[in-house]
Coordinates of N, CA and C in Angstrom, one line a residue:
M15 N -113.6 -150.0 -30.3 CA -114.5 -148.8 -30.4 C -113.7 -147.6 -30.9
S16 N -114.3 -146.9 -31.8 CA -113.7 -145.6 -32.2 C -114.8 -144.6 -32.3
S17 N -114.4 -143.3 -32.4 CA -115.5 -142.3 -32.5 C -115.2 -141.5 -33.7
R18 N -116.2 -140.9 -34.2 CA -116.1 -140.0 -35.4 C -117.1 -138.9 -35.2
K19 N -116.6 -137.7 -34.8 CA -117.4 -136.6 -34.6 C -118.6 -136.8 -33.7
N20 N -118.4 -137.2 -32.4 CA -119.4 -137.6 -31.4 C -120.2 -138.8 -31.8
R21 N -119.8 -139.6 -32.8 CA -120.5 -140.8 -33.1 C -119.7 -142.0 -32.6
I22 N -120.4 -142.9 -32.0 CA -119.7 -144.1 -31.4 C -119.7 -145.2 -32.5
L23 N -118.5 -145.7 -32.8 CA -118.4 -146.8 -33.8 C -117.8 -148.0 -33.2
Y24 N -118.6 -149.1 -33.2 CA -118.2 -150.3 -32.6 C -117.8 -151.3 -33.6
S25 N -116.9 -152.2 -33.2 CA -116.4 -153.2 -34.1 C -116.9 -154.6 -33.6
P26 N -117.0 -155.6 -34.4 CA -117.3 -156.9 -33.9 C -116.4 -157.3 -32.7
G27 N -117.0 -157.8 -31.7 CA -116.3 -158.2 -30.5 C -116.3 -157.2 -29.4
D28 N -116.6 -155.9 -29.7 CA -116.7 -154.9 -28.7 C -117.9 -155.2 -27.7
R29 N -117.7 -154.8 -26.5 CA -118.8 -155.1 -25.5 C -119.3 -153.8 -24.9
V30 N -120.7 -153.8 -24.7 CA -121.4 -152.8 -24.0 C -122.2 -153.5 -23.0
S31 N -121.9 -153.3 -21.7 CA -122.6 -154.0 -20.6 C -122.4 -155.5 -20.9
H32 N -123.5 -156.3 -21.0 CA -123.4 -157.7 -21.2 C -123.7 -158.1 -22.6
Y33 N -123.5 -157.1 -23.6 CA -123.8 -157.4 -25.0 C -122.5 -157.3 -25.8
T34 N -122.4 -158.2 -26.7 CA -121.2 -158.3 -27.6 C -121.6 -157.9 -29.0
V35 N -121.0 -157.0 -29.6 CA -121.3 -156.5 -30.9 C -120.9 -157.6 -32.0
I36 N -121.9 -157.9 -32.8 CA -121.7 -158.8 -34.0 C -121.3 -158.0 -35.2
K37 N -122.2 -157.1 -35.6 CA -122.0 -156.2 -36.8 C -122.9 -155.0 -36.7
I38 N -122.7 -154.1 -37.6 CA -123.5 -152.9 -37.7 C -124.7 -153.2 -38.6
L39 N -125.9 -152.8 -38.2 CA -127.1 -153.1 -39.1 C -127.5 -151.9 -39.9
G40 N -127.2 -150.7 -39.3 CA -127.6 -149.5 -40.0 C -127.1 -148.2 -39.3
Q41 N -127.0 -147.2 -40.1 CA -126.5 -145.9 -39.5 C -127.5 -144.8 -39.9
G42 N -127.9 -144.0 -38.9 CA -128.8 -142.9 -39.1 C -128.0 -141.6 -39.0
G43 N -128.8 -140.5 -39.0 CA -128.2 -139.2 -38.9 C -127.4 -139.0 -37.6
Y44 N -127.9 -139.6 -36.5 CA -127.3 -139.3 -35.2 C -126.9 -140.5 -34.4
G45 N -127.3 -141.7 -34.9 CA -126.9 -142.9 -34.1 C -126.8 -144.1 -35.0
D46 N -126.5 -145.2 -34.4 CA -126.3 -146.4 -35.2 C -127.0 -147.6 -34.5
I47 N -127.3 -148.6 -35.3 CA -127.9 -149.8 -34.8 C -127.0 -151.0 -35.1
Y48 N -126.8 -151.8 -34.0 CA -125.9 -153.0 -34.1 C -126.6 -154.3 -33.8
A49 N -126.2 -155.3 -34.4 CA -126.7 -156.7 -34.0 C -125.7 -157.0 -32.8
V50 N -126.3 -157.5 -31.7 CA -125.5 -157.8 -30.5 C -125.9 -159.2 -30.0
T51 N -125.0 -159.8 -29.3 CA -125.4 -161.1 -28.6 C -125.5 -160.8 -27.1
D52 N -126.6 -161.2 -26.6 CA -126.9 -161.0 -25.1 C -126.1 -162.2 -24.5
E53 N -125.1 -161.8 -23.7 CA -124.2 -162.9 -23.1 C -124.9 -163.6 -22.0
K54 N -126.1 -163.1 -21.5 CA -126.8 -163.8 -20.5 C -127.5 -165.1 -21.0
N55 N -128.0 -165.0 -22.3 CA -128.8 -166.1 -22.9 C -128.4 -166.4 -24.3
G56 N -127.4 -165.7 -24.9 CA -127.0 -166.0 -26.3 C -127.9 -165.6 -27.4
I57 N -129.0 -164.9 -27.0 CA -129.9 -164.4 -28.0 C -129.4 -163.2 -28.8
V58 N -129.6 -163.1 -30.1 CA -129.2 -162.0 -30.9 C -130.3 -160.9 -30.8
K59 N -129.8 -159.7 -30.5 CA -130.8 -158.6 -30.3 C -130.2 -157.4 -31.1
A60 N -131.0 -156.3 -31.1 CA -130.5 -155.1 -31.8 C -130.2 -154.0 -30.7
M61 N -129.1 -153.3 -30.8 CA -128.8 -152.2 -29.9 C -128.6 -150.9 -30.7
K62 N -129.4 -149.9 -30.2 CA -129.3 -148.6 -30.9 C -128.5 -147.7 -29.9
V63 N -127.6 -147.0 -30.5 CA -126.7 -146.1 -29.7 C -126.8 -144.7 -30.2
E64 N -126.6 -143.7 -29.3 CA -126.5 -142.3 -29.6 C -125.5 -141.7 -28.7
A65 N -124.6 -140.9 -29.2 CA -123.6 -140.2 -28.4 C -124.3 -139.2 -27.5
I66 N -123.7 -139.1 -26.3 CA -124.3 -138.2 -25.3 C -124.2 -136.8 -25.8
G67 N -123.1 -136.4 -26.5 CA -122.9 -135.1 -27.0 C -123.5 -134.9 -28.4
S68 N -124.4 -135.7 -28.8 CA -125.0 -135.6 -30.1 C -125.8 -134.3 -30.3
E69 N -125.7 -133.8 -31.4 CA -126.4 -132.5 -31.7 C -127.9 -132.7 -31.5
H70 N -128.4 -133.8 -31.9 CA -129.9 -134.1 -31.8 C -130.0 -135.2 -30.8
Q71 N -130.7 -134.9 -29.7 CA -130.9 -136.0 -28.7 C -132.3 -136.5 -28.9
G72 N -132.4 -137.8 -29.4 CA -133.7 -138.4 -29.5 C -133.9 -139.7 -28.9
L73 N -132.8 -140.3 -28.5 CA -132.8 -141.7 -28.0 C -133.5 -141.8 -26.7
L74 N -133.3 -140.9 -25.8 CA -134.0 -140.9 -24.5 C -135.5 -140.9 -24.7
F75 N -136.0 -140.0 -25.6 CA -137.4 -140.0 -25.9 C -137.9 -141.3 -26.5
E76 N -137.1 -141.9 -27.4 CA -137.4 -143.1 -28.0 C -137.5 -144.3 -27.0
I77 N -136.6 -144.2 -26.0 CA -136.6 -145.2 -24.9 C -137.9 -145.1 -24.1
S78 N -138.3 -143.9 -23.8 CA -139.6 -143.8 -23.0 C -140.8 -144.2 -23.8
L79 N -140.8 -143.9 -25.1 CA -141.9 -144.3 -25.9 C -141.9 -145.8 -26.1
M80 N -140.8 -146.4 -26.3 CA -140.7 -147.9 -26.4 C -141.3 -148.6 -25.2
K81 N -140.9 -148.1 -24.0 CA -141.4 -148.7 -22.8 C -142.9 -148.6 -22.7
K82 N -143.5 -147.5 -23.2 CA -145.0 -147.4 -23.1 C -145.7 -148.2 -24.1
L83 N -145.0 -148.7 -25.2 CA -145.7 -149.5 -26.2 C -145.5 -151.0 -26.1
Q84 N -145.1 -151.4 -25.0 CA -144.7 -152.9 -24.8 C -145.9 -153.8 -24.9
D85 N -147.1 -153.3 -24.8 CA -148.3 -154.1 -24.9 C -148.7 -154.3 -26.4
S86 N -148.1 -153.6 -27.2 CA -148.4 -153.6 -28.7 C -147.8 -154.8 -29.3
T87 N -148.5 -155.3 -30.3 CA -148.0 -156.4 -31.1 C -147.3 -155.9 -32.3
I88 N -147.3 -154.6 -32.5 CA -146.7 -154.0 -33.7 C -145.2 -153.5 -33.4
F89 N -145.0 -153.1 -32.2 CA -143.6 -152.5 -31.9 C -142.7 -153.6 -31.4
P90 N -141.4 -153.4 -31.5 CA -140.4 -154.4 -31.0 C -140.4 -154.5 -29.5
H91 N -140.0 -155.6 -29.0 CA -139.8 -155.8 -27.6 C -138.6 -155.0 -27.1
F92 N -138.8 -154.2 -26.0 CA -137.8 -153.5 -25.4 C -137.2 -154.4 -24.3
Y93 N -135.8 -154.5 -24.3 CA -135.2 -155.4 -23.3 C -134.4 -154.6 -22.3
D94 N -133.7 -153.6 -22.7 CA -132.7 -153.0 -21.8 C -132.3 -151.6 -22.3
S95 N -131.8 -150.8 -21.4 CA -131.3 -149.5 -21.8 C -130.2 -149.1 -20.8
G96 N -129.3 -148.2 -21.2 CA -128.3 -147.8 -20.3 C -127.5 -146.6 -20.8
Q97 N -126.5 -146.3 -20.1 CA -125.6 -145.2 -20.5 C -124.2 -145.6 -20.1
T98 N -123.3 -145.3 -21.0 CA -121.8 -145.4 -20.8 C -121.3 -144.0 -20.6
D99 N -120.0 -143.9 -20.5 CA -119.3 -142.6 -20.4 C -119.6 -141.7 -21.7
T100 N -119.8 -142.4 -22.8 CA -119.9 -141.7 -24.1 C -121.2 -141.7 -24.8
H101 N -122.1 -142.6 -24.4 CA -123.4 -142.7 -25.1 C -124.5 -143.3 -24.3
F102 N -125.7 -143.2 -24.9 CA -126.9 -143.8 -24.4 C -127.2 -145.0 -25.4
Y103 N -127.8 -146.0 -24.9 CA -128.2 -147.2 -25.7 C -129.4 -147.8 -25.2
F104 N -130.1 -148.5 -26.2 CA -131.2 -149.4 -25.8 C -131.2 -150.6 -26.6
V105 N -131.7 -151.7 -26.1 CA -131.7 -153.0 -26.7 C -133.1 -153.5 -27.0
M106 N -133.4 -153.9 -28.2 CA -134.7 -154.4 -28.6 C -134.5 -155.7 -29.5
N107 N -135.6 -156.3 -29.8 CA -135.5 -157.5 -30.7 C -135.1 -157.0 -32.1
V108 N -134.5 -157.9 -32.9 CA -134.0 -157.5 -34.2 C -135.2 -157.7 -35.1
L109 N -135.4 -156.7 -36.0 CA -136.5 -156.7 -37.0 C -135.9 -156.8 -38.3
G110 N -136.8 -156.8 -39.3 CA -136.3 -156.9 -40.7 C -135.7 -155.6 -41.2
P111 N -135.4 -155.5 -42.5 CA -134.9 -154.3 -43.0 C -135.9 -153.1 -42.9
S112 N -135.3 -151.9 -42.9 CA -136.2 -150.7 -42.8 C -137.0 -150.5 -44.0
V113 N -138.0 -149.7 -44.0 CA -138.8 -149.4 -45.1 C -137.9 -148.6 -46.1
S114 N -137.1 -147.8 -45.6 CA -136.2 -147.0 -46.5 C -135.2 -147.9 -47.2
N115 N -134.6 -148.9 -46.5 CA -133.6 -149.8 -47.1 C -134.3 -150.7 -48.1
T116 N -135.5 -151.1 -47.8 CA -136.2 -152.0 -48.8 C -136.5 -151.2 -50.1
R117 N -136.9 -149.9 -49.9 CA -137.2 -149.1 -51.1 C -136.0 -148.9 -52.0
R118 N -134.8 -148.7 -51.4 CA -133.6 -148.5 -52.2 C -133.3 -149.8 -53.0
K119 N -133.7 -150.9 -52.6 CA -133.4 -152.1 -53.4 C -134.4 -152.4 -54.5
L120 N -135.5 -151.6 -54.6 CA -136.5 -151.8 -55.6 C -136.1 -151.2 -56.9
P121 N -136.7 -151.7 -58.0 CA -136.4 -151.0 -59.3 C -136.8 -149.6 -59.2
D122 N -136.1 -148.7 -59.7 CA -136.3 -147.2 -59.7 C -136.4 -146.7 -58.3
H123 N -136.1 -147.5 -57.3 CA -136.0 -147.1 -55.9 C -137.4 -146.5 -55.4
R124 N -138.5 -147.1 -55.9 CA -139.8 -146.6 -55.5 C -140.7 -147.8 -55.3
Y125 N -141.6 -147.6 -54.3 CA -142.7 -148.5 -54.1 C -143.8 -148.3 -55.1
T126 N -144.5 -149.3 -55.4 CA -145.7 -149.1 -56.2 C -146.7 -148.3 -55.4
L127 N -147.7 -147.7 -56.1 CA -148.7 -146.9 -55.4 C -149.4 -147.8 -54.4
S128 N -149.7 -149.0 -54.8 CA -150.4 -149.9 -53.9 C -149.6 -150.2 -52.6
S129 N -148.3 -150.5 -52.8 CA -147.5 -150.8 -51.7 C -147.3 -149.6 -50.8
A130 N -147.1 -148.4 -51.4 CA -147.0 -147.2 -50.5 C -148.3 -147.0 -49.7
L131 N -149.4 -147.2 -50.3 CA -150.7 -147.0 -49.6 C -150.8 -148.0 -48.4
R132 N -150.5 -149.2 -48.7 CA -150.6 -150.3 -47.7 C -149.6 -150.0 -46.5
I133 N -148.4 -149.6 -46.9 CA -147.4 -149.2 -45.8 C -147.9 -148.0 -45.0
G134 N -148.5 -147.0 -45.7 CA -149.0 -145.8 -45.0 C -150.1 -146.2 -44.1
I135 N -151.1 -147.0 -44.5 CA -152.2 -147.4 -43.7 C -151.7 -148.2 -42.5
F136 N -150.7 -149.1 -42.7 CA -150.2 -149.8 -41.5 C -149.5 -148.9 -40.5
M137 N -148.8 -147.9 -41.0 CA -148.1 -146.9 -40.1 C -149.2 -146.1 -39.3
L138 N -150.2 -145.7 -40.0 CA -151.3 -145.0 -39.3 C -151.9 -145.8 -38.2
R139 N -152.2 -147.1 -38.5 CA -152.7 -148.0 -37.5 C -151.8 -148.1 -36.3
A140 N -150.5 -148.2 -36.6 CA -149.5 -148.4 -35.5 C -149.6 -147.2 -34.6

């Protein structure tokens, strides 16, 4: 594990609680998402981390929101959350690529109008 300006950076093999880091899945403005293996059952899950000293604290709100949305078929399953000396984390099931990452892979980096409208409608329903 290394840090970069209040950001936690994990390497494959690093452990947080009973989760072992496989690889990084994405990086945001204030936190990162990792693929991890749950050592209790061997299932691959996603772990989102945010430094305790981060300029923007959003993960604790996200955790409380995720817990409230567990009856939904649209949102990922929340498994676990916790805190280390340096960061907060929560664990959920692994989803596909983000809407933003998918858009970057498209020609001209844009969704068609039809796709953008369908994505928007789905988001509003969620």
